[in-house]
CSV table of C-alpha atoms and ligand atoms in Angstrom, one decimal:
chain,number,residue,atom,x,y,z
A,847,UNK,CA,8.8,12.1,-8.2
A,848,UNK,CA,7.9,14.0,-5.0
A,849,UNK,CA,4.5,13.6,-3.7
A,850,UNK,CA,2.2,15.4,-1.3
A,851,UNK,CA,3.5,14.9,2.3
A,852,UNK,CA,1.7,12.4,4.5
A,853,UNK,CA,0.1,13.1,7.8
A,854,UNK,CA,2.6,12.8,10.6
A,855,UNK,CA,2.9,9.4,12.3
A,856,UNK,CA,5.3,7.9,14.7
A,857,UNK,CA,7.5,6.5,11.9
A,858,UNK,CA,11.1,6.4,13.1
A,859,UNK,CA,13.0,5.5,9.9
A,860,UNK,CA,12.6,5.9,6.2
A,861,UNK,CA,10.5,3.1,4.8
A,862,UNK,CA,10.1,1.6,1.3
A,863,UNK,CA,7.0,-0.3,0.2
A,864,UNK,CA,6.5,-2.3,-3.0
A,865,UNK,CA,2.9,-2.3,-4.1
A,866,UNK,CA,1.3,-4.8,-6.5
A,867,UNK,CA,-2.1,-4.7,-8.2
A,868,UNK,CA,-3.9,-7.3,-10.4
A,869,UNK,CA,-7.6,-7.2,-9.5
A,870,UNK,CA,-9.0,-6.3,-12.9
A,871,UNK,CA,-7.2,-5.9,-16.2
A,872,UNK,CA,-4.1,-3.9,-15.2
A,873,UNK,CA,-1.0,-5.5,-13.9
A,874,UNK,CA,0.9,-3.0,-11.8
A,875,UNK,CA,3.9,-2.6,-9.6
A,876,UNK,CA,5.1,0.6,-7.8
A,877,UNK,CA,7.6,1.5,-5.1
A,878,UNK,CA,6.9,4.2,-2.6
A,879,UNK,CA,9.4,5.6,-0.1
A,880,UNK,CA,8.5,7.7,2.9
A,881,UNK,CA,10.8,9.6,5.3
A,882,UNK,CA,10.0,10.1,9.0
A,883,UNK,CA,9.0,13.8,8.3
A,884,UNK,CA,6.2,12.5,6.0
A,885,UNK,CA,7.9,13.5,2.7
A,886,UNK,CA,7.4,10.8,0.2
A,887,UNK,CA,8.5,9.8,-3.3
A,888,UNK,CA,7.4,7.3,-5.9
A,889,UNK,CA,10.5,5.5,-7.1
A,890,UNK,CA,8.8,3.3,-9.7
A,891,UNK,CA,5.2,3.2,-11.0
A,892,UNK,CA,4.5,0.7,-13.8
A,893,UNK,CA,1.2,-0.4,-15.3
A,894,UNK,CA,0.7,-3.0,-18.0
A,895,UNK,CA,-2.8,-3.0,-19.6
A,896,UNK,CA,-4.5,-6.0,-21.4
A,897,UNK,CA,-6.8,-4.2,-23.8
A,898,UNK,CA,-5.6,-6.1,-26.8
A,899,UNK,CA,-6.3,-9.4,-25.1
A,900,UNK,CA,-9.9,-8.6,-24.2
A,901,UNK,CA,-10.9,-6.5,-27.2
A,902,UNK,CA,-12.1,-9.4,-29.4
A,903,UNK,CA,-14.6,-10.3,-26.6
A,904,UNK,CA,-15.8,-6.7,-26.0
A,905,UNK,CA,-15.2,-7.0,-22.3
A,906,UNK,CA,-12.8,-8.3,-19.6
A,907,UNK,CA,-12.6,-12.1,-19.7
A,908,UNK,CA,-11.6,-13.2,-16.1
A,909,UNK,CA,-9.6,-16.2,-17.2
A,910,UNK,CA,-7.6,-14.3,-19.8
A,911,UNK,CA,-7.0,-11.5,-17.3
A,912,UNK,CA,-5.7,-14.0,-14.6
A,913,UNK,CA,-3.3,-15.7,-17.0
A,914,UNK,CA,-1.9,-12.4,-18.3
A,915,UNK,CA,-1.3,-11.2,-14.7
A,916,UNK,CA,0.6,-14.4,-13.8
A,917,UNK,CA,2.7,-14.0,-16.9
A,918,UNK,CA,3.5,-10.4,-16.3
A,919,UNK,CA,3.9,-9.8,-12.6
A,920,UNK,CA,7.3,-11.3,-11.9
A,921,UNK,CA,8.9,-9.3,-14.7
A,922,UNK,CA,7.1,-6.2,-13.5
A,923,UNK,CA,8.6,-6.6,-10.0
A,924,UNK,CA,12.1,-6.9,-11.5
A,925,UNK,CA,11.4,-3.8,-13.7
A,926,UNK,CA,10.1,-1.8,-10.8
A,927,UNK,CA,13.2,-2.6,-8.7
A,928,UNK,CA,15.4,-1.7,-11.6
A,929,UNK,CA,13.6,1.6,-12.2
A,930,UNK,CA,14.0,2.4,-8.5
A,931,UNK,CA,17.7,1.2,-8.5
A,932,UNK,CA,16.9,-1.0,-5.5
A,933,UNK,CA,17.1,-4.7,-4.6
A,934,UNK,CA,14.6,-6.7,-2.6
A,935,UNK,CA,16.7,-6.1,0.5
A,936,UNK,CA,15.8,-2.4,0.3
A,937,UNK,CA,12.0,-3.2,0.6
A,938,UNK,CA,10.5,-2.9,4.1
A,939,UNK,CA,7.0,-4.3,3.2
A,940,UNK,CA,5.1,-5.9,0.4
A,941,UNK,CA,1.6,-4.6,-0.3
A,942,UNK,CA,-0.8,-6.3,-2.6
A,943,UNK,CA,-4.5,-5.8,-3.5
A,944,UNK,CA,-6.2,-8.7,-1.8
A,945,UNK,CA,-9.7,-7.8,-3.1
A,946,UNK,CA,-12.3,-6.9,-4.1
A,947,UNK,CA,-11.9,-8.0,-7.7
A,948,UNK,CA,-11.7,-10.9,-10.1
A,949,UNK,CA,-10.3,-13.5,-7.7
A,950,UNK,CA,-8.1,-15.3,-10.2
A,951,UNK,CA,-6.4,-12.0,-11.0
A,952,UNK,CA,-6.2,-10.9,-7.3
A,953,UNK,CA,-4.3,-14.0,-6.5
A,954,UNK,CA,-1.5,-13.2,-8.9
A,955,UNK,CA,-0.4,-10.0,-7.0
A,956,UNK,CA,-1.3,-11.4,-3.6
A,957,UNK,CA,0.6,-14.7,-4.0
A,958,UNK,CA,3.6,-12.8,-5.4
A,959,UNK,CA,3.6,-10.4,-2.4
A,960,UNK,CA,3.3,-13.4,-0.1
A,961,UNK,CA,6.3,-15.2,-1.7
A,962,UNK,CA,8.4,-12.0,-1.5
A,963,UNK,CA,7.5,-11.5,2.1
A,964,UNK,CA,8.3,-15.1,2.9
A,965,UNK,CA,11.6,-15.0,1.1
A,966,UNK,CA,12.8,-11.8,2.6
A,967,UNK,CA,11.2,-12.1,6.1
A,968,UNK,CA,9.6,-8.6,5.6
A,969,UNK,CA,5.9,-8.0,6.3
A,970,UNK,CA,2.9,-8.5,4.0
A,971,UNK,CA,0.2,-5.9,3.8
A,972,UNK,CA,-3.1,-7.2,2.2
A,973,UNK,CA,-4.7,-4.0,0.8
A,974,UNK,CA,-8.4,-3.4,0.1
A,975,UNK,CA,-8.4,-2.1,-3.5
A,976,UNK,CA,-11.1,0.4,-2.6
A,977,UNK,CA,-8.9,1.8,0.1
A,978,UNK,CA,-6.2,2.3,-2.5
A,979,UNK,CA,-8.7,4.3,-4.6
A,980,UNK,CA,-10.0,6.2,-1.5
A,981,UNK,CA,-6.4,7.3,-0.6
A,982,UNK,CA,-5.2,7.9,-4.1
A,983,UNK,CA,-6.0,11.6,-4.0
A,984,UNK,CA,-3.4,11.9,-1.3
A,985,UNK,CA,-0.7,10.8,-3.8
A,986,UNK,CA,-0.9,14.1,-5.7
A,987,UNK,CA,-2.9,16.5,-3.4
A,988,UNK,CA,-2.2,17.6,0.1
A,989,UNK,CA,-5.8,16.8,1.0
A,990,UNK,CA,-6.7,16.5,4.7
A,991,UNK,CA,-9.3,14.2,6.2
A,992,UNK,CA,-12.2,14.3,6.1
A,993,UNK,CA,-13.0,14.4,2.4
A,994,UNK,CA,-15.9,13.3,0.2
A,995,UNK,CA,-14.9,10.8,-2.5
A,996,UNK,CA,-16.8,9.5,-5.5
A,997,UNK,CA,-15.2,6.4,-6.9
A,998,UNK,CA,-16.6,5.7,-10.3
A,999,UNK,CA,-15.0,3.0,-12.4
A,1000,UNK,CA,-15.8,-0.1,-14.4
A,1001,UNK,CA,-16.2,-2.1,-11.2
A,1002,UNK,CA,-17.4,0.4,-8.6
A,1003,UNK,CA,-19.6,3.3,-8.1
A,1004,UNK,CA,-19.7,4.6,-4.6
A,1005,UNK,CA,-19.7,7.7,-2.5
A,1006,UNK,CA,-17.8,7.7,0.8
A,1007,UNK,CA,-16.3,10.0,3.3
A,1008,UNK,CA,-12.7,9.3,4.0
A,1009,UNK,CA,-12.4,10.2,7.7
A,1010,UNK,CA,-9.0,8.8,8.3
A,1011,UNK,CA,-6.7,6.0,7.2
A,1012,UNK,CA,-8.8,2.9,7.7
A,1013,UNK,CA,-12.0,4.9,8.5
A,1014,UNK,CA,-14.4,5.2,5.6
A,1015,UNK,CA,-18.0,6.1,5.9
A,1016,UNK,CA,-19.9,4.9,2.9
A,1017,UNK,CA,-22.9,7.0,1.9
A,1018,UNK,CA,-24.0,5.2,-1.2
A,1019,UNK,CA,-23.1,2.6,-3.7
A,1020,UNK,CA,-24.6,1.0,-6.8
A,1021,UNK,CA,-27.4,-1.5,-6.3
A,1022,UNK,CA,-26.7,-3.1,-9.6
A,1023,UNK,CA,-24.1,-2.1,-12.3
A,1024,UNK,CA,-21.2,0.3,-12.0
A,1025,UNK,CA,-21.3,3.5,-14.1
A,1026,UNK,CA,-18.4,2.3,-16.2
A,1027,UNK,CA,-20.2,-1.0,-16.9
A,1028,UNK,CA,-23.2,1.0,-18.1
A,1029,UNK,CA,-20.9,2.9,-20.5
A,1030,UNK,CA,-19.1,-0.3,-21.6
A,1031,UNK,CA,-22.2,-2.4,-22.1
A,1032,UNK,CA,-24.1,0.2,-24.0
A,1033,UNK,CA,-21.1,0.8,-26.2
A,1034,UNK,CA,-20.9,-2.9,-26.8
A,1035,UNK,CA,-24.6,-3.1,-27.9
A,1036,UNK,CA,-24.0,-0.3,-30.4
A,1037,UNK,CA,-20.7,-2.0,-31.6
A,1038,UNK,CA,-18.5,1.0,-30.7
A,1039,UNK,CA,-15.4,-1.0,-29.8
A,1040,UNK,CA,-13.5,-1.8,-26.6
A,1041,UNK,CA,-13.0,-0.2,-24.1
A,1042,UNK,CA,-16.5,1.2,-24.5
A,1043,UNK,CA,-16.5,4.3,-22.3
A,1044,UNK,CA,-13.9,6.4,-24.2
A,1045,UNK,CA,-15.5,5.2,-27.6
A,1046,UNK,CA,-19.0,6.2,-26.4
A,1047,UNK,CA,-17.7,9.6,-25.3
A,1048,UNK,CA,-16.2,10.2,-28.8
A,1049,UNK,CA,-19.5,9.3,-30.5
A,1050,UNK,CA,-21.5,11.5,-28.0
A,1051,UNK,CA,-19.5,14.6,-29.2
A,1052,UNK,CA,-21.5,14.7,-32.4
A,1053,UNK,CA,-24.8,13.4,-31.0
A,1054,UNK,CA,-28.1,15.1,-30.3
A,1055,UNK,CA,-28.6,14.8,-26.6
A,1056,UNK,CA,-32.4,15.5,-26.9
A,1057,UNK,CA,-33.2,12.9,-29.5
A,1058,UNK,CA,-33.3,9.8,-27.2
A,1059,UNK,CA,-33.9,11.4,-23.8
A,1060,UNK,CA,-33.4,8.6,-21.3
A,1061,UNK,CA,-34.6,8.7,-17.7
A,1062,UNK,CA,-32.1,9.8,-15.0
A,1063,UNK,CA,-31.8,6.7,-12.7
A,1064,UNK,CA,-33.2,7.0,-9.1
A,1065,UNK,CA,-34.1,10.7,-9.8
A,1066,UNK,CA,-35.7,12.2,-6.7
A,1067,UNK,CA,-35.2,9.1,-4.6
A,1068,UNK,CA,-33.9,9.6,-1.1
A,1069,UNK,CA,-30.3,8.6,-0.2
A,1070,UNK,CA,-27.4,8.4,-2.6
A,1071,UNK,CA,-27.2,4.9,-3.9
A,1072,UNK,CA,-26.9,4.5,-7.7
A,1073,UNK,CA,-28.6,2.2,-10.2
A,1074,UNK,CA,-27.6,1.8,-13.9
A,1075,UNK,CA,-29.1,-1.5,-15.0
A,1076,UNK,CA,-32.5,0.2,-16.0
A,1077,UNK,CA,-30.7,2.8,-18.0
A,1078,UNK,CA,-28.7,0.1,-19.8
A,1079,UNK,CA,-31.9,-1.8,-20.7
A,1080,UNK,CA,-33.7,1.4,-21.8
A,1081,UNK,CA,-30.8,2.2,-24.1
A,1082,UNK,CA,-30.8,-1.4,-25.5
A,1083,UNK,CA,-34.6,-1.1,-26.2
A,1084,UNK,CA,-34.1,2.2,-28.1
A,1085,UNK,CA,-31.3,0.5,-30.1
A,1086,UNK,CA,-33.3,-2.6,-30.9
A,1087,UNK,CA,-36.1,-0.4,-32.4
A,1088,UNK,CA,-33.7,1.3,-34.8
A,1089,UNK,CA,-33.9,0.1,-38.4
A,1090,UNK,CA,-30.4,-0.3,-39.9
A,1091,UNK,CA,-28.8,2.2,-37.4
A,1092,UNK,CA,-26.4,4.8,-38.7
A,1093,UNK,CA,-23.4,6.5,-37.1
A,1094,UNK,CA,-25.7,9.4,-36.3
A,1095,UNK,CA,-28.0,7.1,-34.4
A,1096,UNK,CA,-25.0,5.8,-32.5
A,1097,UNK,CA,-23.9,9.3,-31.7
A,1098,UNK,CA,-27.4,10.4,-30.6
A,1099,UNK,CA,-27.9,7.4,-28.3
A,1100,UNK,CA,-24.3,7.8,-27.0
A,1101,UNK,CA,-25.1,11.5,-26.1
A,1102,UNK,CA,-28.4,10.4,-24.4
A,1103,UNK,CA,-26.7,7.7,-22.3
A,1104,UNK,CA,-23.8,9.8,-21.3
A,1105,UNK,CA,-26.0,12.7,-20.3
A,1106,UNK,CA,-28.2,10.4,-18.1
A,1107,UNK,CA,-25.2,8.9,-16.4
A,1108,UNK,CA,-23.6,12.3,-15.8
A,1109,UNK,CA,-26.8,13.7,-14.4
A,1110,UNK,CA,-27.3,10.7,-12.1
A,1111,UNK,CA,-23.7,10.9,-10.8
A,1112,UNK,CA,-24.1,14.7,-10.2
A,1113,UNK,CA,-27.5,14.4,-8.5
A,1114,UNK,CA,-26.5,11.6,-6.2
A,1115,UNK,CA,-23.1,13.3,-5.4
A,1116,UNK,CA,-25.1,16.5,-4.6
A,1117,UNK,CA,-27.0,14.6,-2.0
A,1118,UNK,CA,-23.8,13.1,-0.6
A,1119,UNK,CA,-22.4,16.7,-0.3
A,1120,UNK,CA,-25.4,17.7,1.8
A,1121,UNK,CA,-24.8,14.6,4.0
A,1122,UNK,CA,-21.1,15.6,4.3
A,1123,UNK,CA,-22.0,19.1,5.5
A,1124,UNK,CA,-24.5,17.7,8.0
A,1125,UNK,CA,-21.8,15.3,9.4
A,1126,UNK,CA,-19.0,17.9,9.3
A,1127,UNK,CA,-20.5,21.3,9.6
A,1128,UNK,CA,-17.2,22.9,10.5
A,1129,UNK,CA,-15.2,21.9,7.5
A,1130,UNK,CA,-14.6,25.2,5.7
A,1131,UNK,CA,-15.5,26.1,2.1
A,1132,UNK,CA,-14.4,25.1,-0.4
A,1133,UNK,CA,-15.0,21.6,0.9
A,1134,UNK,CA,-13.0,18.8,-0.7
A,1135,UNK,CA,-14.9,16.6,-3.2
A,1136,UNK,CA,-12.5,14.1,-4.9
A,1137,UNK,CA,-13.3,11.9,-7.8
A,1138,UNK,CA,-11.4,8.8,-8.8
A,1139,UNK,CA,-11.9,5.9,-11.2
A,1140,UNK,CA,-11.7,5.6,-15.0
A,1141,UNK,CA,-15.1,7.3,-15.6
A,1142,UNK,CA,-13.6,10.5,-14.2
A,1143,UNK,CA,-11.9,10.8,-17.6
A,1144,UNK,CA,-15.3,11.6,-19.1
A,1145,UNK,CA,-15.7,15.3,-19.8
A,1146,UNK,CA,-19.5,15.5,-19.5
A,1147,UNK,CA,-19.3,13.6,-16.2
A,1148,UNK,CA,-16.5,15.9,-14.9
A,1149,UNK,CA,-18.4,19.0,-15.8
A,1150,UNK,CA,-21.7,17.9,-14.2
A,1151,UNK,CA,-19.8,16.9,-11.0
A,1152,UNK,CA,-17.9,20.1,-10.9
A,1153,UNK,CA,-21.1,22.2,-11.3
A,1154,UNK,CA,-22.8,20.2,-8.5
A,1155,UNK,CA,-19.8,20.8,-6.3
A,1156,UNK,CA,-19.5,24.5,-7.0
A,1157,UNK,CA,-23.2,25.0,-6.3
A,1158,UNK,CA,-22.7,23.5,-2.8
A,1159,UNK,CA,-19.5,25.1,-1.7
A,1160,UNK,CA,-17.3,22.1,-2.7
A,1161,UNK,CA,-14.3,22.0,-5.0
A,1162,UNK,CA,-14.1,19.0,-7.3
A,1163,UNK,CA,-10.6,17.6,-7.8
A,1164,UNK,CA,-9.5,14.4,-9.6
A,1165,UNK,CA,-6.0,12.9,-9.3
A,1166,UNK,CA,-4.0,12.7,-12.5
A,1167,UNK,CA,-5.5,10.0,-14.8
A,1168,UNK,CA,-2.7,7.6,-14.2
A,1169,UNK,CA,-3.7,7.4,-10.5
A,1170,UNK,CA,-7.5,7.7,-11.2
A,1171,UNK,CA,-7.5,4.3,-13.0
A,1172,UNK,CA,-6.1,1.1,-11.5
A,1173,UNK,CA,-2.4,1.5,-10.5
A,1174,UNK,CA,0.0,0.2,-7.9
A,1175,UNK,CA,1.1,3.5,-6.5
A,1176,UNK,CA,-2.2,3.8,-4.6
A,1177,UNK,CA,-1.7,0.2,-3.3
A,1178,UNK,CA,1.8,1.0,-2.1
A,1179,UNK,CA,0.4,4.1,-0.4
A,1180,UNK,CA,-2.3,2.2,1.4
A,1181,UNK,CA,0.3,-0.4,2.3
A,1182,UNK,CA,2.6,2.3,3.7
A,1183,UNK,CA,-0.2,3.8,5.8
A,1184,UNK,CA,-0.8,0.5,7.4
A,1185,UNK,CA,2.8,-0.5,7.8
A,1186,UNK,CA,3.6,2.8,9.6
A,1187,UNK,CA,0.7,2.0,12.0
A,1188,UNK,CA,2.1,-1.6,12.6
A,1189,UNK,CA,-0.9,-3.1,10.7
A,1190,UNK,CA,0.5,-6.1,8.8
A,1191,UNK,CA,-1.0,-9.4,7.7
A,1192,UNK,CA,-0.3,-13.0,8.1
A,1193,UNK,CA,0.8,-15.1,5.1
A,1194,UNK,CA,-2.6,-16.9,5.1
A,1195,UNK,CA,-4.5,-13.7,4.1
A,1196,UNK,CA,-7.2,-14.7,1.7
A,1197,UNK,CA,-7.9,-13.3,-1.8
A,1198,UNK,CA,-11.4,-11.8,-1.5
A,1199,UNK,CA,-13.8,-11.3,-4.5
A,1200,UNK,CA,-16.0,-9.1,-2.3
A,1201,UNK,CA,-14.7,-6.8,0.4
A,1202,UNK,CA,-16.7,-3.7,1.3
A,1203,UNK,CA,-14.7,-0.9,2.6
A,1204,UNK,CA,-17.3,0.0,5.2
A,1205,UNK,CA,-18.4,-3.3,6.7
A,1206,UNK,CA,-20.8,-1.6,9.1
A,1207,UNK,CA,-22.9,0.2,6.4
A,1208,UNK,CA,-22.8,-2.9,4.2
A,1209,UNK,CA,-24.5,-4.8,7.0
A,1210,UNK,CA,-27.0,-2.1,7.6
A,1211,UNK,CA,-28.1,-1.6,4.0
A,1212,UNK,CA,-29.5,-4.8,2.6
A,1213,UNK,CA,-30.2,-3.0,-0.7
A,1214,UNK,CA,-26.5,-3.3,-1.5
A,1215,UNK,CA,-26.6,-6.9,-2.8
A,1216,UNK,CA,-27.1,-8.7,0.5
A,1217,UNK,CA,-26.8,-12.0,-1.1
A,1218,UNK,CA,-25.2,-15.2,0.2
A,1219,UNK,CA,-21.8,-13.8,-0.9
A,1220,UNK,CA,-22.3,-10.5,0.7
A,1221,UNK,CA,-22.2,-7.0,-0.8
A,1222,UNK,CA,-20.7,-6.6,-4.2
A,1223,UNK,CA,-18.8,-3.4,-3.7
B,234,KG4,O1,-10.7,2.7,-13.0
B,234,KG4,P1,-10.7,1.9,-14.3
B,234,KG4,O2,-9.5,2.1,-15.2
B,234,KG4,O3,-10.8,0.4,-14.0
B,234,KG4,C1,-11.7,-0.2,-13.1
B,234,KG4,O4,-12.8,-0.4,-13.5
B,234,KG4,O5,-11.2,-0.5,-12.0
B,234,KG4,O6,-12.1,2.3,-15.0
B,234,KG4,C2,-12.4,1.7,-16.3
B,234,KG4,C3,-13.8,2.2,-16.6
B,234,KG4,C4,-14.3,1.4,-17.8
B,234,KG4,O7,-15.6,1.1,-17.6
B,234,KG4,C5,-14.2,2.5,-18.9
B,234,KG4,O8,-15.1,2.4,-20.0
B,234,KG4,C6,-14.5,3.8,-18.1
B,234,KG4,O9,-13.8,3.6,-16.9
B,234,KG4,N1,-14.0,5.0,-18.8
B,234,KG4,C7,-14.8,5.9,-19.4
B,234,KG4,C8,-13.9,6.8,-20.0
B,234,KG4,N2,-12.6,6.4,-19.8
B,234,KG4,C9,-12.7,5.3,-19.1
B,234,KG4,N3,-16.1,6.0,-19.3
B,234,KG4,C10,-16.6,7.1,-20.0
B,234,KG4,N4,-15.9,8.0,-20.6
B,234,KG4,C11,-14.6,7.9,-20.7
B,234,KG4,N5,-13.8,8.8,-21.3
B,235,ZN,ZN1,-10.1,0.1,-9.4
């Protein structure tokens, strides 16, 4: 599969990178090849989900996830090489997510990449999962830096400007739950099934959005941080007051929750667009607004974001769903970008549960979970 060309670098020969991902509940392996002229191709792109293993618990269980990654990852590497018709000797670098994420899971990909790097004598690239998402639009779109990105998944909700490879300016982030978590946890309260987000969207289709009007989080507040914990509690309180709730009650509450989340994402993204224009007044319209992460699958969210973008001279684009959600192609791409710049890692690179993409703004903004363990996202 041919991809959008990369920005020119000083790369002298064709390079092939194997990328591995296991930071949440997807085990993934991909192989990316890039020629010196910047043309690139995905030679393998495999993802194994674990929904069945977690469904009985209504959410991702870290220990179950870690075990499933360990059991799957070796076989997936073999499958990826087979799909690409390559052997380990053809790989020039091994890239793996090294965080942030569920650390037991992160270790599966990272240790595998370390072992492969050690065994072949080729470099290891320890990739920040968020950088993978931040660069993922460049797998499918010929999108130039700088661009505004909303990353909205089960683990992360943040707005950042991707200024260059390795240069990310974070504008806002969630101060508590991620948007996907709000979808999932509210769906769990209502017993809609797992994964909750898509189930809630389905119920919302037949719901009355006006019946349980819920507050839009942080409405009118300065900046573009997010908060979803209050909304989750408000929805639970509405639910607890319902006597013997029916499917119509479920649908109505789903519609209310979905609308509040969509409005909040659109309002905060609108503020981020204004900040982008202030920082980059010379970027011509339509300015690029990219959306990645599983929540980007939600039609109400997409439509609210698209309206906010159009109103401000931006165009909203989302990568194809397979690269919006967790995948290894984006990890291979981030790994490739660092490899061609000579940025590789030692074999003692640590698995990191927390690893903000923009360390500077994390330090400057104590609202973003400035606990002992540092910022969450
Ligand atoms: O990016 P992703 O696959 O995994 C990570 O969290 O990294 O995102 C999964 C999240 C889950 O919270 C899921 O419920 C949510 O995306 N999601 C949705 C929809 N599809 C997936 N939320 C709302 N509506 C959807 N259609
Ligand atoms: Zn992710």
